[in-house]
mmCIF file of C-alpha atoms in Angstrom:
data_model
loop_
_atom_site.group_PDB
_atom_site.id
_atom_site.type_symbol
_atom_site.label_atom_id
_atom_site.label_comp_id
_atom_site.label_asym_id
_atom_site.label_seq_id
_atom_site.Cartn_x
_atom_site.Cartn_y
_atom_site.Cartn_z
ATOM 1 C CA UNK A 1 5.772 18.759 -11.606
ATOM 2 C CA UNK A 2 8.061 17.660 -9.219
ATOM 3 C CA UNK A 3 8.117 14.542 -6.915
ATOM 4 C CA UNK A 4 6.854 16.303 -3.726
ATOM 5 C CA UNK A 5 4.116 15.607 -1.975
ATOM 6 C CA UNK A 6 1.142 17.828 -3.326
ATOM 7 C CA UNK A 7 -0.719 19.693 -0.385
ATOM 8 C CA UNK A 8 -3.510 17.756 -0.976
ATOM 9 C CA UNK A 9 -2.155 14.521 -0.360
ATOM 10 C CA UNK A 10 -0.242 15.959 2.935
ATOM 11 C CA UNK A 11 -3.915 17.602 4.044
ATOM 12 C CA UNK A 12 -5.264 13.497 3.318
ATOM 13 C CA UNK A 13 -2.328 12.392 5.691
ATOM 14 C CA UNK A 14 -2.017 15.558 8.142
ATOM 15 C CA UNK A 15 -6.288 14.484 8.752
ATOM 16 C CA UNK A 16 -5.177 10.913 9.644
ATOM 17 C CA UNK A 17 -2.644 11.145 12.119
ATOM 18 C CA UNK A 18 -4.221 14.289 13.993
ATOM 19 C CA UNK A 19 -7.070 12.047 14.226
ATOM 20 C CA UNK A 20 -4.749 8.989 15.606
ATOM 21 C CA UNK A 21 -4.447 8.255 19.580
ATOM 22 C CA UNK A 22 -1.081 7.232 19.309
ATOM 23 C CA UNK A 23 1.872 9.134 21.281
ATOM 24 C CA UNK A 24 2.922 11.893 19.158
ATOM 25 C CA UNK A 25 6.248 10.834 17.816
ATOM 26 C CA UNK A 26 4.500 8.108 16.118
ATOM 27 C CA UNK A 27 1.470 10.571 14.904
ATOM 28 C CA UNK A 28 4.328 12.449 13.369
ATOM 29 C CA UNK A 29 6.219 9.874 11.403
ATOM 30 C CA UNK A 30 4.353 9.005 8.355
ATOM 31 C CA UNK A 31 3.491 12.898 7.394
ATOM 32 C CA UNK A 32 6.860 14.166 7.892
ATOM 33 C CA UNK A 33 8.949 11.114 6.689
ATOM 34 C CA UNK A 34 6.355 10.608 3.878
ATOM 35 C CA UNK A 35 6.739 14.552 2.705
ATOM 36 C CA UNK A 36 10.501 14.411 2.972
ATOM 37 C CA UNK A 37 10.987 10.624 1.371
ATOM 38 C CA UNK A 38 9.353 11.476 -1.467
ATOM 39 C CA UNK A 39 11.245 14.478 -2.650
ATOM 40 C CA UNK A 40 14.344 14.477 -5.136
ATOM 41 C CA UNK A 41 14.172 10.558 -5.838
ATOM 42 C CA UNK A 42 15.602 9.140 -8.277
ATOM 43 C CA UNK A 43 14.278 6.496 -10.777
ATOM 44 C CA UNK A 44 14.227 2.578 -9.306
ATOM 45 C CA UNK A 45 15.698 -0.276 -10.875
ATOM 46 C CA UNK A 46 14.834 -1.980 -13.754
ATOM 47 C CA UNK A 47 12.769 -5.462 -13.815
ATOM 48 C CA UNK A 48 14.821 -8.547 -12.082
ATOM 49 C CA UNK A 49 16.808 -10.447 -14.565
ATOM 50 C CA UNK A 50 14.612 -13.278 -16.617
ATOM 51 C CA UNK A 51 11.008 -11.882 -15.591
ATOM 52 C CA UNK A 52 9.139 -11.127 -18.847
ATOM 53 C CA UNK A 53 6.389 -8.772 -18.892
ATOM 54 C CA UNK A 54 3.218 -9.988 -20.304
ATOM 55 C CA UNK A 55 2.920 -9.634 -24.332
ATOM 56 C CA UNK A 56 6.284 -8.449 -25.071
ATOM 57 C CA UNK A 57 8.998 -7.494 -23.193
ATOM 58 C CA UNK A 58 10.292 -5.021 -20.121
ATOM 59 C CA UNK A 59 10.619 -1.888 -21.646
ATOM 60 C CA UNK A 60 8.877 0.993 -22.534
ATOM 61 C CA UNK A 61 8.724 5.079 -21.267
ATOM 62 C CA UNK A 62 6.456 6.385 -18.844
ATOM 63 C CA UNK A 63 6.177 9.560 -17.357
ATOM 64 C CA UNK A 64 9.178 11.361 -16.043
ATOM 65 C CA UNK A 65 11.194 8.201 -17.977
ATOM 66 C CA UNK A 66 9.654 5.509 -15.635
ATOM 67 C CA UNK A 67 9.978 2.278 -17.661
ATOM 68 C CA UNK A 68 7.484 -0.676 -16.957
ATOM 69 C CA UNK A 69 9.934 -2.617 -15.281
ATOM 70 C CA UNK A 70 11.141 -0.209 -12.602
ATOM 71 C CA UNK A 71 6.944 0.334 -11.918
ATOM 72 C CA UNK A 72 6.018 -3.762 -11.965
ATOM 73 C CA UNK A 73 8.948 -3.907 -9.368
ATOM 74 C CA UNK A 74 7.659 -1.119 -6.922
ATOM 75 C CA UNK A 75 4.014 -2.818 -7.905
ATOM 76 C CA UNK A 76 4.681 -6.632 -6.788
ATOM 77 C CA UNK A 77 6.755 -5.401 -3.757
ATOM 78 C CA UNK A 78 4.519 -3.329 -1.819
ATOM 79 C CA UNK A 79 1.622 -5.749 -2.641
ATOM 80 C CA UNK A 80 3.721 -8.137 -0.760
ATOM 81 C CA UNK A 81 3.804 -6.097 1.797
ATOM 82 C CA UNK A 82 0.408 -5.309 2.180
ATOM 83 C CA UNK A 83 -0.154 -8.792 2.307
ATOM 84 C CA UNK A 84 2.221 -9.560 4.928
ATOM 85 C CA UNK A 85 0.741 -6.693 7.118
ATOM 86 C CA UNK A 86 -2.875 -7.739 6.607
ATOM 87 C CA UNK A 87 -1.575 -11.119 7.300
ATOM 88 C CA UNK A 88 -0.304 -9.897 10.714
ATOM 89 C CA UNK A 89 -2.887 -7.295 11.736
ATOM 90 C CA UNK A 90 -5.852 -10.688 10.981
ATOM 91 C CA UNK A 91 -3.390 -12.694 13.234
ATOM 92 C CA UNK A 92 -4.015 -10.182 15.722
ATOM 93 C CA UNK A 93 -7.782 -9.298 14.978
ATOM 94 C CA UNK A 94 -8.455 -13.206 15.343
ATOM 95 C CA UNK A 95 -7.073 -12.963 18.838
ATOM 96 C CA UNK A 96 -8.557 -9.682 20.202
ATOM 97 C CA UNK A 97 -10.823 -10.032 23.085
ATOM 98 C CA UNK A 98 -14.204 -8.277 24.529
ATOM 99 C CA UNK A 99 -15.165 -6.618 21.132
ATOM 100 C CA UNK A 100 -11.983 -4.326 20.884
ATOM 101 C CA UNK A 101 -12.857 -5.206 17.088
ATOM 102 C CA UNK A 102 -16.632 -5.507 15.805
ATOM 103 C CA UNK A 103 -17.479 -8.205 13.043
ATOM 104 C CA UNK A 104 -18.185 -5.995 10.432
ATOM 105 C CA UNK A 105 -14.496 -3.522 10.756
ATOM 106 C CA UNK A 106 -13.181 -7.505 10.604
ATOM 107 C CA UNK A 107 -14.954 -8.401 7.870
ATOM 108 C CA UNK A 108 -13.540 -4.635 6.164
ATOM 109 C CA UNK A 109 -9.863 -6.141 6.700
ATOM 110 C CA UNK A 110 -10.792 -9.529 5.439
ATOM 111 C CA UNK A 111 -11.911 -8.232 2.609
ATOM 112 C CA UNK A 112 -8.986 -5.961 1.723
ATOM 113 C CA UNK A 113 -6.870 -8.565 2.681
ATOM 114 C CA UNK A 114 -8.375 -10.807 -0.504
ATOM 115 C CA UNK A 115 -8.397 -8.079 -2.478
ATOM 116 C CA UNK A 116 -4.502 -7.692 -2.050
ATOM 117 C CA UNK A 117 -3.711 -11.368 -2.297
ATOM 118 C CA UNK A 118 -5.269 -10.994 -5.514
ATOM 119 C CA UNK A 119 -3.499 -7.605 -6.545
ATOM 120 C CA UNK A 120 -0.226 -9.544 -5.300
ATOM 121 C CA UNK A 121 -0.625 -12.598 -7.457
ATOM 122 C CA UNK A 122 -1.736 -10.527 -10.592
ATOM 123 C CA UNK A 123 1.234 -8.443 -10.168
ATOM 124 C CA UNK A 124 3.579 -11.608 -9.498
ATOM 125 C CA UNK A 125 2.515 -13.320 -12.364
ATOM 126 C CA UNK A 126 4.451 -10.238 -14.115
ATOM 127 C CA UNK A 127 7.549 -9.295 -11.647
ATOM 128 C CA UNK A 128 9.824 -10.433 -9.209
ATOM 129 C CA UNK A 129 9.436 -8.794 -5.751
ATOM 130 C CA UNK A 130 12.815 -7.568 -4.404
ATOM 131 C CA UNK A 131 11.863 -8.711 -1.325
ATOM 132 C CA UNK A 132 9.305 -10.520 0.972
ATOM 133 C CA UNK A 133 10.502 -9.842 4.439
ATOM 134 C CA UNK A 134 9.486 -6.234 5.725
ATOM 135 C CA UNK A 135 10.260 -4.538 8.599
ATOM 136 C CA UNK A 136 6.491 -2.847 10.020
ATOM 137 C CA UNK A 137 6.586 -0.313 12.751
ATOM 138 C CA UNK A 138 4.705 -1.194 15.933
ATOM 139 C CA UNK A 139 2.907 2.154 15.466
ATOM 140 C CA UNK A 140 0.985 0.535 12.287
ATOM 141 C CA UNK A 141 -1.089 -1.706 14.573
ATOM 142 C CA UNK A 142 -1.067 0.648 17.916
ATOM 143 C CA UNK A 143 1.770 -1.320 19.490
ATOM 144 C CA UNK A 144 3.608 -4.617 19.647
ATOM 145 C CA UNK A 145 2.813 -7.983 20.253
ATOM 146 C CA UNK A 146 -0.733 -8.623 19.846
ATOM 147 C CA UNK A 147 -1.763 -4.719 20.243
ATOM 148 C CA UNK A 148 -4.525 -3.411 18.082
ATOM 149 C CA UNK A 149 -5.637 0.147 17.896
ATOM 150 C CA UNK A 150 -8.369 0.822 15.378
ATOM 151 C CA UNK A 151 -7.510 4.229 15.038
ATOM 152 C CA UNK A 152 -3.338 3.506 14.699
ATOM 153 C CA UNK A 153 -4.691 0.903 11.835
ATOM 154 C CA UNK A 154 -6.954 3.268 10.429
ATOM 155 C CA UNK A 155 -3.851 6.005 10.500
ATOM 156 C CA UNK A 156 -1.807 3.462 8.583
ATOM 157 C CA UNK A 157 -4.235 2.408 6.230
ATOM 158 C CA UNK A 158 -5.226 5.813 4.828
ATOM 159 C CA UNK A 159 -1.931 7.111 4.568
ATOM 160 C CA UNK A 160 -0.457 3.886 2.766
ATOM 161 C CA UNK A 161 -3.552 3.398 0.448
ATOM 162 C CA UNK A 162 -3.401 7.303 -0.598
ATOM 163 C CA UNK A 163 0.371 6.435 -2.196
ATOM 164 C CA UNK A 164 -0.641 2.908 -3.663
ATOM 165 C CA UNK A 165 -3.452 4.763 -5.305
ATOM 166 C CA UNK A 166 -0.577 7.511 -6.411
ATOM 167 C CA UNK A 167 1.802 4.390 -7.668
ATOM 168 C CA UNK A 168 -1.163 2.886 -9.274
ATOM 169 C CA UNK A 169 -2.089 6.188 -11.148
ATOM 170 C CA UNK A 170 2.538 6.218 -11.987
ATOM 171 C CA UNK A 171 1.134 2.878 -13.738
ATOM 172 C CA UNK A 172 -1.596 4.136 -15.454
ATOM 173 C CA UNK A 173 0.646 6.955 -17.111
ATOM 174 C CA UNK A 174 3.832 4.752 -17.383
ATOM 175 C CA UNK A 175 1.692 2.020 -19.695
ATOM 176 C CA UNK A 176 -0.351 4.647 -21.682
ATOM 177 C CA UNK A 177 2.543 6.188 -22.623
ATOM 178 C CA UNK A 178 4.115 2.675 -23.662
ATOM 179 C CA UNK A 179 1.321 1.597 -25.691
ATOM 180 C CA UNK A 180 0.119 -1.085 -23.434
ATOM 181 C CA UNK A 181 -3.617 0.065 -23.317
ATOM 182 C CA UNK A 182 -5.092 -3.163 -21.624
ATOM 183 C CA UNK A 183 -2.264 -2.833 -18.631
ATOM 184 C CA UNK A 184 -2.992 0.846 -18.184
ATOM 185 C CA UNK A 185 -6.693 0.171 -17.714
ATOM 186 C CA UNK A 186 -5.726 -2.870 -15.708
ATOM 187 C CA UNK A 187 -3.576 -0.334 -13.561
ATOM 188 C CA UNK A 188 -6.994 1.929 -13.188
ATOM 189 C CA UNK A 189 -8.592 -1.441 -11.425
ATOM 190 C CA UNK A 190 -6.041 -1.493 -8.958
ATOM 191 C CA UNK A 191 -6.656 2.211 -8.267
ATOM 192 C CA UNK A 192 -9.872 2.393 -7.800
ATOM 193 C CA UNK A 193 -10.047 -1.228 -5.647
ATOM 194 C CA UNK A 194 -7.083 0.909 -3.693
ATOM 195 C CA UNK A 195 -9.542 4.071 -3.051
ATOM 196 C CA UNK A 196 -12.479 1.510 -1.957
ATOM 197 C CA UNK A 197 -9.890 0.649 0.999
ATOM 198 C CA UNK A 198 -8.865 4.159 1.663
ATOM 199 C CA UNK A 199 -12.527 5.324 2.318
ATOM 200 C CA UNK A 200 -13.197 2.082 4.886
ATOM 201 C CA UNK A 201 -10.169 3.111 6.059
ATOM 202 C CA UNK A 202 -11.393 6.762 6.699
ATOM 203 C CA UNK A 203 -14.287 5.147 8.748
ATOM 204 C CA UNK A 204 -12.128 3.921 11.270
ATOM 205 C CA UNK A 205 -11.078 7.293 11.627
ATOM 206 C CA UNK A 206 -14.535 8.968 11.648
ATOM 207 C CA UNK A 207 -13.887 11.355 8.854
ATOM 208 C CA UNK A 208 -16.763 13.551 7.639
ATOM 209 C CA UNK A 209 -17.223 12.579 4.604
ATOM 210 C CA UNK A 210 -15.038 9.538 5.083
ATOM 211 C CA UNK A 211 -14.978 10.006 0.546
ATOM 212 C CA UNK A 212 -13.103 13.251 1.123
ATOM 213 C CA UNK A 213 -11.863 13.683 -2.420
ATOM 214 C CA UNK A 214 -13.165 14.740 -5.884
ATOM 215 C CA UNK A 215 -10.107 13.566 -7.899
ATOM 216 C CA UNK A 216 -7.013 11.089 -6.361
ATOM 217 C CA UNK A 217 -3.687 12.371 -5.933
ATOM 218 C CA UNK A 218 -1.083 12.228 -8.824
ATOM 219 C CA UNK A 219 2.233 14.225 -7.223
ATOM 220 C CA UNK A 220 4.934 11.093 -7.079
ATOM 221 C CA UNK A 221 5.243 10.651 -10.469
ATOM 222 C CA UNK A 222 8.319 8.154 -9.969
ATOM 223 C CA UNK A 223 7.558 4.298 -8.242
ATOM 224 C CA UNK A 224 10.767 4.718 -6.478
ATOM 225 C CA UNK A 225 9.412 7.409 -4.392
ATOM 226 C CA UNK A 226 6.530 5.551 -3.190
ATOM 227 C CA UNK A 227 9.118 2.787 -1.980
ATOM 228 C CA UNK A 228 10.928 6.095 -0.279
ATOM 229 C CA UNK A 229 8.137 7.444 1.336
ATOM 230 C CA UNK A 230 7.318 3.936 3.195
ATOM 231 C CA UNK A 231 10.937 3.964 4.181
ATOM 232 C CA UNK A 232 10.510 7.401 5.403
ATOM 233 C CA UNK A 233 7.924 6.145 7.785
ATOM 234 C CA UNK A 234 9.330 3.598 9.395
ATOM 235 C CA UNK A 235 9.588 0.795 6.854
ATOM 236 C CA UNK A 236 12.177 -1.857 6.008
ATOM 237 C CA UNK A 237 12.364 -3.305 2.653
ATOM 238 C CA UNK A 238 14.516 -6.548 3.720
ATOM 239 C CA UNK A 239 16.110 -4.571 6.415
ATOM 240 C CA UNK A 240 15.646 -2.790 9.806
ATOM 241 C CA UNK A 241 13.580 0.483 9.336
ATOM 242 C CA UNK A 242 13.730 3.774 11.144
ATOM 243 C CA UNK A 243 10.571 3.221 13.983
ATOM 244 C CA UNK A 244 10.531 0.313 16.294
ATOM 245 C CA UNK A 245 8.603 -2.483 15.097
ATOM 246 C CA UNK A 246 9.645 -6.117 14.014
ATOM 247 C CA UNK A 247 10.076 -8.262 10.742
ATOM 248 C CA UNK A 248 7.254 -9.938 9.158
ATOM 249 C CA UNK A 249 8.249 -12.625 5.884
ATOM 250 C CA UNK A 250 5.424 -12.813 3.465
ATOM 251 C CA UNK A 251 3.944 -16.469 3.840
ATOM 252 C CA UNK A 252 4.906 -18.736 1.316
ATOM 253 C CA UNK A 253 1.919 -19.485 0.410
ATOM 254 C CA UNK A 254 0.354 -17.248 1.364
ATOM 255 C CA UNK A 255 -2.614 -17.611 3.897
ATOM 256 C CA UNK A 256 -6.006 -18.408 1.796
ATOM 257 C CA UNK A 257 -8.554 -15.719 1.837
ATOM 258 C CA UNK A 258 -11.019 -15.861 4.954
ATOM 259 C CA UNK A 259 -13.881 -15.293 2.852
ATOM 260 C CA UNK A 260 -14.657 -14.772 -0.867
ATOM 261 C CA UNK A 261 -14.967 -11.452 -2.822
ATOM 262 C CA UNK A 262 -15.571 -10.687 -6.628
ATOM 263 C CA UNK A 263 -13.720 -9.594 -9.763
ATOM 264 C CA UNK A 264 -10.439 -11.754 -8.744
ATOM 265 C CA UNK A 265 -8.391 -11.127 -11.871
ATOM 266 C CA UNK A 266 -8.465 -7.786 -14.111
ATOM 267 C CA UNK A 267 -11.590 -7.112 -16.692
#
């Protein structure tokens, strides 16, 4: 298997943006750069210098040679950026006017914003993030400034959760493979918290069903072409990306969970 995008996870993105408002160059991005980033990547870097991974050591195989280092360090940084982009789009939710968003679509990103806080300390406790300041397209949230389109979010969110539920699934393989049966079934956790946001996601976008899929997508099998397909659309990891958009640093700390949710650390 190779590290392209399998149909079915283009079909899961292809769905999202025809069903986005936004202009079309910014419909377009995330399915074409996402397809294209992912092929022919190579393998990512190893786990930063001094960070010990839980019970023993950094190493270990995983499929197509992906050590647990190199997935821990694709792991920790896009949960800090999910965090910082949750951060951002509640900044703007809290200041949205005449019911552009309802209470309970609020209380959705609340909610995934806890979860994620949670996935990002988990995965900190493990690995050094190779960065905390992102660059975020505009397009994510519908526009700049304080701009929030539903639909742009909802765009976002289902293409971005359908490869953290692939990098997840890299995770599962890369720690079965190494022996480490508690952190692969940790790794199915994340998933499956990952697919719960994908489906709210798909509500915002008024798919029918919004829980489109019998089995999730495994077709990057390397971490380092997750990082490549964000890149592709439009993301900076510590530096300017390709769409226009802004930085956003990850809060240090980070902002405390507007309200409480369950299961906060793995079983």
């Amino acid at each position: 298997m190779t590290d392209e995008l399998h149909p079915s996870t283009v079909q899961v993105l292809d769905h999202a943006l025809r069903d986005s408002d936004t202009p079309g160059q910014t419909r377009r991005w995330l399915l074409e750069r996402a397809a294209a980033g992912a092929a022919g990547v190579a393998a990512g870097s190893a786990l930063a210098p001094g960070v010990a991974f839980a019970h023993g050591g950094g190493g270990g195989g995983g499929g197509g040679g992906v050590t647990i280092g190199e997935f821990g360090r694709v792991a920790v940084t896009t949960e800090a950026l999910t965090v910082t982009l949750l951060t951002e789009l509640l900044r703007r939710v809290n200041l949205a006017s005449g019911g552009t968003v309802p209470p309970g679509v609020k209380a959705v990103f609340e909610g995934a914003y806890a979860a994620e806080l949670d996935h990002y300390r988990f995965t900190r406790a493990h690995w050094r993030p190779t960065t905390t300041r992102f660059w975020i397209p505009d397009g994510f949230f519908g526009g700049p400034g304080n701009t929030v389109n539903l639909t742009s979010v909802g765009t976002a969110l289902v293409a971005g959760e359908t490869l953290f539920i692939n990098l997840y699934l890299i995770g599962v393989t890369t720690f079965a493979q190494a022996g480490r049966q508690t952190f692969a079934r940790y790794s199915a956790e994340l998933a499956g918290c990952e697919s719960e946001h994908r489906v709210l996601a798909e509500t915002l976008l008024n798919a029918d069903p919004p829980n489109n899929v019998g089995f999730e997508v495994y077709s990057i099998q390397q971490p380092a072409g997750i990082e490549s397909a964000l890149e592709g659309a439009g993301i900076g990891f510590g530096t300017q990306g390709s769409a226009p958009g802004a930085f956003y640093q990850l809060a240090h700390p980070p902002m405390a969970p507007p309200l409480p949710i369950n299961a906060n650390t793995p079983s």
